Coordinates of C-alpha atoms in Angstrom, one line a residue:
V1080 CA -4.5 8.5 -27.4
N1081 CA -3.9 9.6 -23.8
L1082 CA -6.8 12.1 -23.5
G1083 CA -10.1 11.2 -21.8
I1084 CA -13.0 13.5 -22.6
L1085 CA -16.4 14.1 -20.9
L1086 CA -19.2 16.3 -22.2
I1087 CA -21.7 17.4 -19.6
H1088 CA -25.2 18.8 -19.8
L1089 CA -26.4 21.7 -17.7
D1090 CA -28.3 19.3 -15.4
F1091 CA -25.0 17.6 -14.6
T1092 CA -25.8 14.5 -16.7
L1093 CA -23.2 12.9 -19.0
A1094 CA -23.8 13.8 -22.6
D1095 CA -20.8 11.9 -24.0
I1096 CA -17.6 10.2 -22.9
S1097 CA -14.6 9.0 -24.9
D1098 CA -13.3 5.4 -25.0
T1099 CA -10.1 6.5 -23.3
A1100 CA -12.1 8.1 -20.4
C1101 CA -14.1 4.9 -20.0
R1102 CA -10.8 3.0 -19.7
M1103 CA -9.4 5.4 -17.2
F1104 CA -12.4 5.3 -14.9
G1105 CA -13.4 1.7 -15.5
L1106 CA -16.8 2.6 -17.0
Q1107 CA -19.0 1.2 -19.8
R1108 CA -20.2 3.9 -22.1
E1109 CA -23.7 2.6 -22.7
E1110 CA -24.3 2.3 -19.0
V1111 CA -23.3 5.9 -18.0
I1112 CA -24.6 8.1 -20.9
G1113 CA -27.5 10.2 -19.6
K1114 CA -26.7 9.5 -16.0
S1115 CA -25.9 12.2 -13.4
L1116 CA -22.2 12.4 -12.7
E1117 CA -23.0 12.0 -9.0
D1118 CA -24.5 8.6 -9.8
V1119 CA -21.7 7.6 -12.2
F1120 CA -19.2 8.1 -9.3
A1121 CA -21.6 7.2 -6.5
G1122 CA -19.2 4.9 -4.7
V1123 CA -16.7 7.7 -4.2
P1124 CA -16.9 10.4 -1.4
V1125 CA -18.0 13.8 -2.8
E1126 CA -14.7 15.4 -1.9
H1127 CA -12.8 12.8 -4.0
Q1128 CA -15.1 12.7 -7.1
P1129 CA -13.1 13.7 -10.2
V1130 CA -15.9 15.9 -11.6
R1131 CA -18.0 18.3 -9.5
R1132 CA -21.0 20.6 -10.2
A1133 CA -18.9 23.7 -9.8
I1134 CA -17.6 23.4 -13.3
L1135 CA -21.1 24.3 -14.6
D1136 CA -20.8 27.6 -12.7
G1137 CA -17.9 28.6 -14.7
V1138 CA -15.0 27.3 -12.5
I1139 CA -12.1 26.7 -14.9
T1140 CA -9.6 24.0 -14.1
K1141 CA -6.1 23.8 -15.6
N1142 CA -3.7 20.9 -15.0
H1143 CA -5.4 19.8 -11.7
A1144 CA -3.6 16.5 -10.6
I1145 CA -5.7 13.5 -9.5
S1146 CA -5.1 9.8 -9.1
W1147 CA -7.7 7.1 -9.9
T1148 CA -7.6 3.4 -9.5
N1149 CA -9.8 0.8 -11.1
E1150 CA -9.6 -2.9 -11.9
H1151 CA -7.2 -2.2 -14.8
G1152 CA -4.7 -0.3 -12.7
R1153 CA -3.8 3.1 -11.3
F1154 CA -3.9 6.3 -13.4
D1155 CA -2.3 9.7 -12.7
L1156 CA -4.3 12.3 -14.5
L1157 CA -4.1 16.1 -15.2
M1158 CA -7.6 17.6 -15.5
D1159 CA -8.7 20.6 -17.6
S1160 CA -12.3 21.8 -17.6
S1161 CA -14.4 24.7 -18.7
V1162 CA -17.9 25.6 -19.8
L1163 CA -19.4 25.2 -23.3
N1164 CA -21.3 28.1 -24.9
D1165 CA -23.4 28.2 -28.1
H1166 CA -22.8 30.7 -30.8
Q1167 CA -25.0 33.3 -29.0
G1168 CA -22.9 33.0 -25.8
R1169 CA -25.4 31.0 -23.8
R1170 CA -24.1 28.3 -21.6
I1171 CA -25.1 24.8 -22.7
G1172 CA -22.8 22.6 -20.7
A1173 CA -19.2 21.9 -19.9
Y1174 CA -16.3 19.7 -20.9
V1175 CA -13.6 17.9 -18.9
I1176 CA -10.3 16.6 -20.4
F1177 CA -8.1 14.1 -18.5
K1178 CA -4.5 13.7 -19.6
D1179 CA -2.8 10.4 -18.6
V1180 CA 0.6 11.2 -17.1
T1181 CA 0.9 7.9 -15.2
N1182 CA 4.4 7.0 -16.3
L1183 CA 5.8 10.5 -15.7
R1184 CA 4.2 10.8 -12.2
S1185 CA 5.2 7.2 -11.3
L1186 CA 8.8 8.0 -12.0
E1187 CA 8.6 11.3 -10.1
E1188 CA 7.0 9.7 -7.1
Q1189 CA 9.6 6.9 -7.0
V1190 CA 12.4 9.4 -6.9
Q1191 CA 10.7 11.5 -4.2
R1192 CA 9.9 8.4 -2.1
S1193 CA 13.5 7.2 -2.4
D1194 CA 14.8 10.6 -1.3
R1195 CA 12.4 10.6 1.7
L1196 CA 13.5 7.1 2.7
A1197 CA 17.2 8.0 2.4
M1198 CA 16.7 11.0 4.6
I1199 CA 14.8 9.0 7.2
G1200 CA 17.5 6.3 7.1
Q1201 CA 20.2 8.9 7.7
I1202 CA 18.4 10.4 10.6
A1203 CA 17.7 7.0 12.1
A1204 CA 21.3 5.8 11.7
G1205 CA 22.5 8.9 13.5
T1206 CA 20.1 8.7 16.4
A1207 CA 19.3 5.0 16.9
H1208 CA 22.1 4.5 19.5
E1209 CA 21.3 7.7 21.3
I1210 CA 17.7 6.5 21.7
R1211 CA 18.4 2.8 22.5
N1212 CA 21.1 3.4 25.1
P1213 CA 18.8 5.2 27.6
L1214 CA 16.0 2.9 26.7
T1215 CA 18.1 -0.1 27.7
S1216 CA 18.9 1.4 31.1
I1217 CA 15.2 2.3 31.7
K1218 CA 14.1 -1.2 30.7
G1219 CA 16.7 -2.8 33.0
F1220 CA 15.6 -0.8 36.0
L1221 CA 11.9 -1.4 35.3
Q1222 CA 12.5 -5.1 35.2
I1223 CA 14.1 -4.9 38.6
F1224 CA 11.1 -2.9 39.9
K1225 CA 8.7 -5.5 38.4
K1226 CA 10.5 -8.3 40.3
T1227 CA 10.4 -6.3 43.6
L1228 CA 6.8 -5.4 43.2
L1229 CA 6.0 -9.0 42.5
E1230 CA 7.8 -10.1 45.6
K1231 CA 5.8 -7.5 47.7
G1232 CA 2.5 -8.5 46.1
L1233 CA 1.8 -5.1 44.6
E1234 CA -0.1 -6.4 41.6
K1235 CA -1.6 -3.0 40.5
E1236 CA 1.8 -1.3 40.4
Q1237 CA 3.2 -4.4 38.6
R1238 CA 0.7 -4.0 35.8
Y1239 CA 1.8 -0.4 35.4
V1240 CA 5.4 -1.5 35.0
E1241 CA 4.4 -4.1 32.4
I1242 CA 2.6 -1.4 30.4
M1243 CA 5.7 0.7 30.5
L1244 CA 7.9 -2.2 29.4
S1245 CA 5.6 -3.0 26.5
E1246 CA 5.7 0.7 25.4
I1247 CA 9.6 0.6 25.6
N1248 CA 9.5 -2.5 23.4
R1249 CA 7.3 -0.6 20.9
I1250 CA 9.8 2.2 20.8
N1251 CA 12.6 -0.3 20.1
D1252 CA 10.6 -1.8 17.3
L1253 CA 10.0 1.6 15.8
V1254 CA 13.7 2.4 15.9
S1255 CA 14.4 -0.9 14.2
E1256 CA 11.9 -0.1 11.4
F1257 CA 13.6 3.4 11.0
L1258 CA 16.9 1.7 10.5
L1259 CA 15.5 -0.6 7.8
L1260 CA 14.3 2.4 5.9
G1261 CA 17.9 3.2 5.3
K1262 CA 20.1 0.7 3.5
P1263 CA 19.6 -2.5 5.5
K1264 CA 22.9 -3.4 7.3
N1265 CA 24.4 -6.8 7.7
T1266 CA 22.3 -8.2 4.9
S1267 CA 23.2 -11.7 3.7
Y1268 CA 22.3 -12.0 0.0
R1269 CA 22.4 -15.6 -1.3
F1270 CA 20.2 -18.0 -3.3
I1271 CA 17.0 -18.9 -1.4
D1272 CA 13.9 -20.9 -2.1
V1273 CA 10.9 -18.6 -1.6
S1274 CA 8.6 -21.7 -1.0
S1275 CA 10.7 -22.8 2.0
V1276 CA 10.6 -19.2 3.4
L1277 CA 6.8 -19.2 3.3
E1278 CA 6.6 -22.8 4.7
E1279 CA 8.6 -21.6 7.7
L1280 CA 6.2 -18.7 8.2
M1281 CA 3.0 -20.7 7.8
P1282 CA 2.7 -21.8 11.5
I1283 CA 3.0 -18.1 12.6
I1284 CA 0.5 -16.9 9.9
Q1285 CA -1.9 -19.7 10.8
N1286 CA -1.8 -18.8 14.5
E1287 CA -2.4 -15.1 13.7
A1288 CA -5.3 -16.1 11.4
I1289 CA -7.0 -18.2 14.1
L1290 CA -6.9 -15.3 16.5
H1291 CA -8.8 -13.2 14.0
G1292 CA -11.2 -15.9 12.7
V1293 CA -9.6 -16.0 9.3
Q1294 CA -9.0 -19.0 7.0
V1295 CA -5.6 -19.3 5.3
H1296 CA -5.1 -20.9 1.9
Y1297 CA -1.6 -21.6 0.7
R1298 CA -1.2 -22.4 -3.0
K1299 CA 2.3 -23.6 -3.4
A1300 CA 4.0 -23.8 -6.8
D1301 CA 5.4 -27.2 -7.9
R1302 CA 8.9 -25.9 -8.3
L1303 CA 10.1 -22.3 -8.1
P1304 CA 13.6 -21.1 -9.2
E1305 CA 15.8 -19.8 -6.5
V1306 CA 16.2 -16.0 -6.1
V1307 CA 19.0 -13.9 -4.6
A1308 CA 17.7 -12.3 -1.4
D1309 CA 18.2 -12.0 2.4
R1310 CA 16.2 -14.8 3.9
E1311 CA 15.4 -13.0 7.2
L1312 CA 14.3 -9.8 5.4
M1313 CA 12.1 -11.8 3.0
K1314 CA 10.4 -13.4 6.1
Q1315 CA 9.8 -9.9 7.4
V1316 CA 8.2 -8.8 4.1
F1317 CA 5.8 -11.8 3.8
L1318 CA 4.9 -11.8 7.5
N1319 CA 4.1 -8.1 7.3
L1320 CA 1.9 -8.4 4.2
C1321 CA 0.0 -11.5 5.6
K1322 CA -0.6 -9.7 9.0
N1323 CA -1.9 -6.7 7.2
G1324 CA -4.3 -8.8 5.2
I1325 CA -5.5 -10.7 8.3
E1326 CA -6.0 -7.5 10.3
A1327 CA -8.0 -6.0 7.4
M1328 CA -10.6 -8.7 8.0
E1329 CA -10.6 -8.5 11.8
G1330 CA -14.0 -9.2 13.3
N1331 CA -15.6 -10.3 10.0
G1332 CA -13.6 -13.5 9.3
G1333 CA -12.6 -14.1 5.7
N1334 CA -10.0 -15.8 3.6
L1335 CA -6.3 -15.0 3.1
T1336 CA -4.9 -16.7 0.0
I1337 CA -1.2 -16.9 -0.6
T1338 CA -0.3 -17.9 -4.1
E1339 CA 3.1 -18.7 -5.7
K1340 CA 3.7 -18.3 -9.4
L1341 CA 6.1 -17.3 -12.2
E1342 CA 5.7 -14.3 -14.4
E1343 CA 7.5 -14.2 -17.7
Q1344 CA 8.1 -10.5 -18.6
D1345 CA 11.1 -8.7 -20.0
V1346 CA 12.7 -10.0 -16.8
P1347 CA 11.4 -13.3 -15.4
Y1348 CA 10.0 -13.1 -11.8
V1349 CA 9.1 -15.4 -9.0
C1350 CA 5.9 -13.8 -7.6
V1351 CA 3.9 -14.3 -4.4
E1352 CA 0.4 -12.9 -4.2
V1353 CA -1.2 -12.2 -0.8
Q1354 CA -5.0 -11.7 -1.3
D1355 CA -7.6 -10.9 1.4
T1356 CA -11.4 -10.6 1.3
G1357 CA -11.5 -7.5 3.5
P1358 CA -13.2 -4.2 2.7
G1359 CA -10.5 -3.1 0.2
I1360 CA -8.5 0.1 -0.1
P1361 CA -10.3 3.2 -1.4
P1362 CA -9.0 4.6 -4.7
F1363 CA -8.1 7.9 -3.1
V1364 CA -5.9 6.2 -0.5
I1365 CA -4.2 3.4 -2.4
D1366 CA -1.5 5.7 -4.0
K1367 CA -0.3 6.8 -0.5
I1368 CA 0.1 3.4 1.3
F1369 CA 3.8 3.2 0.6
D1370 CA 4.5 6.7 1.9
P1371 CA 6.4 6.6 5.3
F1372 CA 4.1 7.3 8.3
F1373 CA 0.9 7.0 6.3
T1374 CA -1.4 4.5 8.1
T1375 CA -5.1 3.8 8.5
K1376 CA -4.5 1.7 11.6
A1377 CA -5.2 3.3 15.0
N1378 CA -1.9 2.0 16.4
G1379 CA 0.1 1.7 13.2
T1380 CA 3.4 3.4 12.6
G1381 CA 3.0 3.8 8.8
L1382 CA 6.4 2.3 8.3
G1383 CA 5.6 -1.4 7.5
L1384 CA 4.9 -1.1 3.8
A1385 CA 7.6 1.5 3.3
V1386 CA 10.1 -1.0 4.8
C1387 CA 8.7 -3.9 2.6
Q1388 CA 9.1 -1.7 -0.5
R1389 CA 12.6 -0.8 0.3
I1390 CA 13.6 -4.4 0.9
I1391 CA 12.1 -5.6 -2.3
H1392 CA 13.4 -2.7 -4.4
D1393 CA 16.9 -3.4 -3.1
I1394 CA 16.9 -6.8 -4.7
G1395 CA 15.5 -5.5 -8.0
G1396 CA 12.0 -6.6 -7.4
T1397 CA 8.6 -4.9 -7.4
I1398 CA 5.7 -4.8 -5.0
R1399 CA 2.2 -4.0 -6.4
V1400 CA -1.1 -3.4 -4.7
S1401 CA -4.5 -3.6 -6.3
S1402 CA -8.0 -3.3 -4.8
K1403 CA -11.3 -3.6 -6.5
G1404 CA -13.5 -2.3 -3.7
F1405 CA -13.7 -5.7 -2.1
G1406 CA -10.5 -7.3 -1.0
T1407 CA -6.9 -6.3 -1.6
K1408 CA -4.2 -8.2 -3.5
V1409 CA -0.5 -7.5 -2.9
T1410 CA 2.0 -9.0 -5.4
V1411 CA 5.7 -9.3 -4.6
C1412 CA 7.8 -10.1 -7.7
I1413 CA 11.5 -11.0 -7.4
P1414 CA 13.7 -11.4 -10.4
Y1415 CA 15.6 -14.7 -11.0
N1416 CA 18.2 -15.9 -13.5
Q1417 CA 16.6 -18.2 -16.0
A1418 CA 19.9 -20.1 -16.6
S1419 CA 20.3 -20.8 -12.9
G1420 CA 16.6 -21.4 -12.4
E1421 CA 16.5 -24.1 -15.0

């Protein structure tokens, strides 16, 4: 049930593929049979393609771990491959078997990520004051220098001081994000209305969108149940996700759509979807985006999504990311009590 199988001719064309493999890779069997594997996975860089010509040269693979994302979801796979010989020992092709271990890998990664976040939080808690105290002194003296330089008309030197002040503020912001990776302190959990949180943020989001030439569409639900969360932390999550979506479309315009809805699963959730029309996230990157310090931005810290995930997980919620090659959708789901919601 959880095995995907590919049979490959010597010319690296696909001889046959199982239904499970089609589901794993988002393929239609009749469209790929007889095609070169390079054409089947043409949209993926060579170094990230799941099947390579080397298997026809006798390269045997055992339990090689890969991740793959398609419109149906993300799959963690273990790959085995070897050559196929006829009864006279002549090579006639190769086979590849993919074992779906998504649930096991997902649990393992969640434990590892929690351990990393806890370690970073402990380090941050122990060093934050030691970092911030000298920064406060430096910032104070620089502000005095800036005032003096302004009075003396030294505009060039004043600009240098402004750059230093902005960099100090950046360090302070980084330390704050470090602290949030640990258990957020001074949190105030109470019943909040997610719609009202988003409405408060909309002027900020709209202004950010205008700067990047992006249109914002807010699809508010008629009536959402209240959830238990920290209002300020929820603002941080939604603002971070919206800014990420807007920045992904920078220079090209586009649409950012924010949608509220209810999801009735084993546990009922209030969900907010943030969807952009940017270039999307490559399949070989999407499973890393919640890792601390992983970023594709030139000036990013790689902590924003890790912080968002920690905040949402602490209230029993989930945060999911899906990308179909064009545009990215982030879904935040927060549990609510049906009895109090009704």
